Amino acid sequence: MVLSENFLWGGATAANQAEGGVLEGGRGWSNVDLLPIGKDRATISSGEIEHLEWDDNHFYPAKEAIDMYHHYKDDIKLFAELGFKVYRISISWTRIFPNRDDEMPNQAGLDFYRDIFEELKNMVLNLL
């Protein structure tokens, strides 16, 4: 099978799997931040166990994730090196509205995503 010369290779990230930086830059909690890996995952996820903060007995994958929050420029550079031309990103809404009922969005959260989009724009311009 031969792909068209115009075929667009790309990738995607989910905020909870990529960002990390939980509670940094004004970001608030989301339910996935408190969902650990291990034997308690199902009972915490179903609400059978109330689990409202991190503890030392569990590992929380979303807490650091791949730390895109601190390394997005390097991550975007890797995307370009892989030849990706498209990128689907999800947004952590608790970075924009940390308390879920905020009247105004969290400026640091907006700045974070603006910086990512600017970096992506620069990557595209460098590919042209």
Coordinates of N, CA and C in Angstrom, one line a residue:
M1 N 0.8 -1.2 0.0 CA 0.0 0.0 0.0 C 0.9 1.2 0.0
V2 N 0.6 2.2 -0.9 CA 1.3 3.4 -0.9 C 0.4 4.5 -0.5
L3 N 0.9 5.3 0.4 CA 0.1 6.5 0.8 C 0.3 7.7 0.0
S4 N -0.7 8.5 -0.2 CA -0.7 9.7 -0.9 C 0.4 10.6 -0.4
E5 N 1.1 11.4 -1.3 CA 2.1 12.3 -0.9 C 1.5 13.3 0.1
N6 N 0.2 13.6 0.0 CA -0.5 14.6 0.9 C -1.0 14.0 2.2
F7 N -0.7 12.7 2.4 CA -1.2 12.1 3.6 C -0.7 12.8 4.9
L8 N -1.6 13.0 5.8 CA -1.2 13.8 7.0 C -0.9 12.8 8.2
W9 N 0.3 12.6 8.5 CA 0.7 11.9 9.7 C 0.5 12.8 10.9
G10 N 0.1 12.3 12.0 CA -0.1 13.1 13.2 C -0.2 12.3 14.5
G11 N -0.4 13.0 15.5 CA -0.5 12.4 16.8 C -1.5 13.1 17.7
A12 N -1.7 12.6 18.9 CA -2.7 13.2 19.8 C -2.2 13.0 21.2
T13 N -2.6 13.9 22.1 CA -2.4 13.8 23.5 C -3.7 14.1 24.3
A14 N -3.9 13.4 25.4 CA -5.0 13.7 26.3 C -4.3 14.4 27.5
A15 N -5.0 15.5 27.9 CA -4.4 16.4 29.0 C -4.0 15.5 30.2
N16 N -4.9 14.7 30.6 CA -4.6 13.9 31.9 C -3.5 12.9 31.7
Q17 N -3.2 12.5 30.5 CA -2.1 11.6 30.3 C -0.8 12.3 29.9
A18 N -0.8 13.5 29.6 CA 0.3 14.2 29.1 C 0.8 15.4 29.9
E19 N -0.1 16.2 30.4 CA 0.3 17.5 31.0 C 1.1 17.4 32.3
G20 N 0.5 16.7 33.3 CA 1.1 16.8 34.6 C 0.9 18.2 35.1
G21 N 1.8 18.7 35.9 CA 1.7 20.1 36.4 C 0.4 20.3 37.2
V22 N -0.1 19.2 37.8 CA -1.4 19.4 38.6 C -1.1 20.3 39.7
L23 N -2.1 21.2 39.9 CA -2.1 22.3 40.9 C -1.0 23.4 40.7
E24 N -0.4 23.4 39.5 CA 0.6 24.4 39.1 C -0.1 25.4 38.2
G25 N 0.4 26.7 38.2 CA -0.2 27.7 37.3 C -1.7 27.9 37.6
G26 N -2.1 27.7 38.8 CA -3.5 28.0 39.2 C -4.4 26.9 38.9
R27 N -3.9 25.8 38.3 CA -4.8 24.7 38.0 C -5.5 24.1 39.2
G28 N -6.7 23.7 39.0 CA -7.5 23.0 40.1 C -7.5 21.5 39.9
W29 N -8.1 20.8 40.9 CA -8.2 19.4 40.8 C -9.2 18.9 39.8
S30 N -9.0 17.8 39.1 CA -10.0 17.1 38.4 C -10.1 15.7 38.9
N31 N -11.1 15.0 38.7 CA -11.3 13.7 39.3 C -10.2 12.7 38.9
V32 N -9.7 12.8 37.7 CA -8.7 11.9 37.2 C -7.3 12.1 38.0
D33 N -7.1 13.3 38.5 CA -5.9 13.6 39.3 C -5.8 12.7 40.5
L34 N -7.0 12.4 41.0 CA -7.0 11.6 42.3 C -7.3 10.1 42.1
L35 N -7.2 9.7 40.8 CA -7.5 8.3 40.5 C -6.2 7.5 40.4
P36 N -5.9 6.7 41.4 CA -4.6 6.0 41.4 C -4.6 4.7 40.6
I37 N -3.4 4.2 40.3 CA -3.3 2.9 39.7 C -3.2 1.9 40.9
G38 N -3.8 0.7 40.7 CA -3.6 -0.3 41.7 C -5.0 -0.8 42.2
K39 N -4.9 -1.5 43.3 CA -6.1 -2.3 43.8 C -7.3 -1.4 44.2
D40 N -7.0 -0.2 44.6 CA -8.1 0.7 45.0 C -8.8 1.5 43.8
R41 N -8.2 1.4 42.6 CA -8.7 2.2 41.5 C -10.2 2.1 41.3
A42 N -10.7 0.9 41.2 CA -12.1 0.7 40.9 C -13.0 1.2 42.0
T43 N -12.6 1.0 43.2 CA -13.5 1.4 44.3 C -13.4 2.9 44.5
I44 N -12.3 3.5 44.2 CA -12.2 5.0 44.2 C -13.0 5.6 43.0
S45 N -12.8 5.0 41.8 CA -13.5 5.5 40.6 C -15.0 5.4 40.8
S46 N -15.5 4.4 41.4 CA -16.9 4.2 41.6 C -17.5 5.0 42.7
G47 N -16.6 5.6 43.5 CA -17.1 6.4 44.6 C -17.3 5.6 45.9
E48 N -17.0 4.3 45.9 CA -17.2 3.5 47.1 C -16.2 3.9 48.2
I49 N -15.1 4.5 47.8 CA -14.1 5.0 48.7 C -14.0 6.5 48.4
E50 N -14.1 7.3 49.4 CA -13.9 8.8 49.3 C -12.4 9.0 49.3
H51 N -11.9 9.7 48.2 CA -10.5 9.9 48.1 C -10.3 11.3 47.5
L52 N -10.0 12.2 48.4 CA -10.1 13.6 48.0 C -8.7 14.3 48.0
E53 N -7.6 13.5 48.2 CA -6.3 14.1 48.2 C -5.3 13.0 47.9
W54 N -4.1 13.3 47.5 CA -3.1 12.4 47.3 C -2.6 11.8 48.6
D55 N -2.1 10.6 48.6 CA -1.5 10.0 49.8 C -0.2 9.3 49.3
D56 N 0.5 8.8 50.3 CA 1.8 8.1 50.0 C 1.6 6.6 49.7
N57 N 0.3 6.1 49.7 CA 0.0 4.7 49.5 C -0.4 4.4 48.1
H58 N -0.5 5.4 47.2 CA -0.9 5.2 45.9 C 0.0 5.9 44.9
F59 N -0.1 5.5 43.6 CA 0.6 6.1 42.5 C -0.4 6.8 41.7
Y60 N -0.3 8.1 41.4 CA -1.2 8.9 40.6 C -0.6 9.2 39.3
P61 N -1.0 8.5 38.2 CA -0.3 8.8 36.9 C -0.5 10.2 36.4
A62 N -1.7 10.8 36.6 CA -1.9 12.1 36.1 C -1.1 13.2 36.8
K63 N -0.6 12.9 38.0 CA 0.1 13.9 38.8 C 1.2 14.5 38.0
E64 N 2.1 13.7 37.4 CA 3.2 14.1 36.6 C 3.0 13.8 35.1
A65 N 2.3 12.7 34.8 CA 2.1 12.3 33.5 C 3.4 12.3 32.7
I66 N 3.5 12.8 31.5 CA 4.8 12.9 30.8 C 5.4 14.3 31.0
D67 N 4.8 15.1 31.9 CA 5.3 16.4 32.3 C 5.3 17.4 31.1
M68 N 4.3 17.3 30.2 CA 4.2 18.2 29.1 C 4.1 19.7 29.6
Y69 N 3.6 19.9 30.8 CA 3.5 21.2 31.4 C 4.8 21.9 31.4
H70 N 5.9 21.2 31.7 CA 7.2 21.8 31.8 C 8.1 21.6 30.5
H71 N 7.6 20.6 29.6 CA 8.5 20.2 28.5 C 7.8 20.3 27.2
Y72 N 6.7 21.1 27.0 CA 5.9 21.1 25.8 C 6.8 21.5 24.6
K73 N 7.8 22.4 24.7 CA 8.6 22.8 23.6 C 9.4 21.6 23.1
D74 N 9.9 20.8 24.0 CA 10.7 19.6 23.6 C 9.7 18.6 22.9
D75 N 8.5 18.4 23.5 CA 7.6 17.5 23.0 C 7.1 17.9 21.6
I76 N 6.9 19.1 21.3 CA 6.5 19.6 20.0 C 7.7 19.4 19.0
K77 N 8.9 19.6 19.5 CA 10.0 19.4 18.6 C 10.1 18.0 18.2
L78 N 9.8 17.1 19.1 CA 9.9 15.6 18.8 C 8.8 15.3 17.8
F79 N 7.6 15.9 17.9 CA 6.5 15.7 16.9 C 7.0 16.1 15.5
A80 N 7.7 17.2 15.4 CA 8.2 17.7 14.1 C 9.2 16.8 13.6
E81 N 10.1 16.3 14.5 CA 11.2 15.4 14.0 C 10.6 14.0 13.5
L82 N 9.4 13.6 14.1 CA 8.8 12.4 13.6 C 8.0 12.7 12.3
G83 N 8.0 13.9 11.8 CA 7.3 14.2 10.6 C 5.8 14.4 10.7
F84 N 5.3 14.6 11.9 CA 3.9 14.8 12.1 C 3.5 16.2 11.6
K85 N 2.4 16.2 10.9 CA 1.8 17.4 10.4 C 0.6 17.9 11.1
V86 N -0.1 17.0 11.8 CA -1.3 17.3 12.6 C -1.2 16.9 14.0
Y87 N -1.9 17.6 14.9 CA -1.8 17.3 16.3 C -3.2 17.6 16.9
R88 N -3.7 16.6 17.6 CA -5.0 16.8 18.3 C -4.6 16.8 19.8
I89 N -5.0 17.9 20.5 CA -4.7 18.1 21.9 C -6.0 18.3 22.6
S90 N -6.0 17.7 23.8 CA -7.2 18.0 24.7 C -6.7 19.0 25.7
I91 N -7.7 19.6 26.3 CA -7.4 20.7 27.3 C -8.0 20.3 28.6
S92 N -7.2 20.6 29.7 CA -7.6 20.3 31.0 C -8.4 21.6 31.4
W93 N -9.7 21.4 31.5 CA -10.6 22.6 31.8 C -10.4 23.1 33.2
T94 N -9.8 22.2 34.1 CA -9.5 22.7 35.5 C -8.3 23.6 35.4
R95 N -7.5 23.7 34.3 CA -6.5 24.7 34.2 C -7.1 26.0 33.8
I96 N -8.2 26.0 33.1 CA -8.9 27.2 32.7 C -9.8 27.7 33.7
F97 N -10.6 26.8 34.3 CA -11.6 27.2 35.4 C -11.3 26.3 36.6
P98 N -10.3 26.7 37.4 CA -9.8 25.8 38.5 C -10.9 25.4 39.5
N99 N -11.9 26.2 39.7 CA -12.9 25.9 40.7 C -14.2 25.5 40.1
R100 N -14.2 25.4 38.8 CA -15.4 25.0 38.0 C -16.5 26.0 37.9
D101 N -16.5 26.9 38.8 CA -17.6 28.0 38.8 C -17.0 29.4 38.8
D102 N -15.7 29.5 38.3 CA -15.1 30.8 38.2 C -15.8 31.7 37.3
E103 N -15.9 32.9 37.6 CA -16.5 33.9 36.7 C -15.5 34.3 35.6
M104 N -14.2 34.3 35.9 CA -13.2 34.6 34.9 C -12.3 33.4 34.8
P105 N -11.8 33.2 33.6 CA -10.8 32.1 33.4 C -9.5 32.4 34.1
N106 N -8.7 31.4 34.4 CA -7.4 31.5 35.0 C -6.4 31.9 33.9
Q107 N -5.9 33.1 34.0 CA -5.0 33.6 33.0 C -3.8 32.8 32.8
A108 N -3.2 32.2 33.8 CA -2.0 31.4 33.7 C -2.4 30.1 32.8
G109 N -3.6 29.6 33.0 CA -4.0 28.5 32.2 C -4.1 28.8 30.7
L110 N -4.8 30.0 30.5 CA -4.9 30.5 29.1 C -3.5 30.7 28.5
D111 N -2.6 31.3 29.3 CA -1.3 31.6 28.8 C -0.6 30.3 28.4
F112 N -0.7 29.2 29.2 CA -0.1 27.9 29.0 C -0.5 27.4 27.6
Y113 N -1.8 27.4 27.4 CA -2.3 26.9 26.1 C -2.0 27.8 24.9
R114 N -2.0 29.1 25.1 CA -1.6 30.0 24.1 C -0.1 29.7 23.7
D115 N 0.7 29.5 24.7 CA 2.1 29.2 24.4 C 2.3 27.9 23.6
I116 N 1.5 26.9 23.9 CA 1.6 25.7 23.2 C 1.2 25.9 21.7
F117 N 0.1 26.7 21.5 CA -0.4 26.9 20.2 C 0.6 27.8 19.4
E118 N 1.2 28.7 20.1 CA 2.3 29.5 19.4 C 3.5 28.7 19.0
E119 N 3.8 27.7 19.9 CA 5.0 26.8 19.6 C 4.6 25.9 18.4
L120 N 3.4 25.5 18.3 CA 2.9 24.7 17.2 C 2.9 25.5 15.9
K121 N 2.5 26.7 16.0 CA 2.4 27.6 14.8 C 3.9 27.8 14.3
N122 N 4.8 28.0 15.2 CA 6.2 28.2 14.8 C 6.8 26.9 14.2
M123 N 6.4 25.7 14.7 CA 6.8 24.5 14.1 C 6.3 24.4 12.7
V124 N 5.0 24.7 12.5 CA 4.5 24.6 11.1 C 5.2 25.6 10.2
L125 N 5.4 26.8 10.7 CA 6.1 27.8 9.8 C 7.5 27.3 9.4
N126 N 8.2 26.6 10.4 CA 9.5 26.1 10.1 C 9.5 25.0 9.1
L127 N 8.3 24.3 9.0 CA 8.2 23.2 8.0 C 7.9 23.6 6.6
L128 N 7.4 24.8 6.5 CA 7.1 25.3 5.1 C 8.3 25.7 4.3

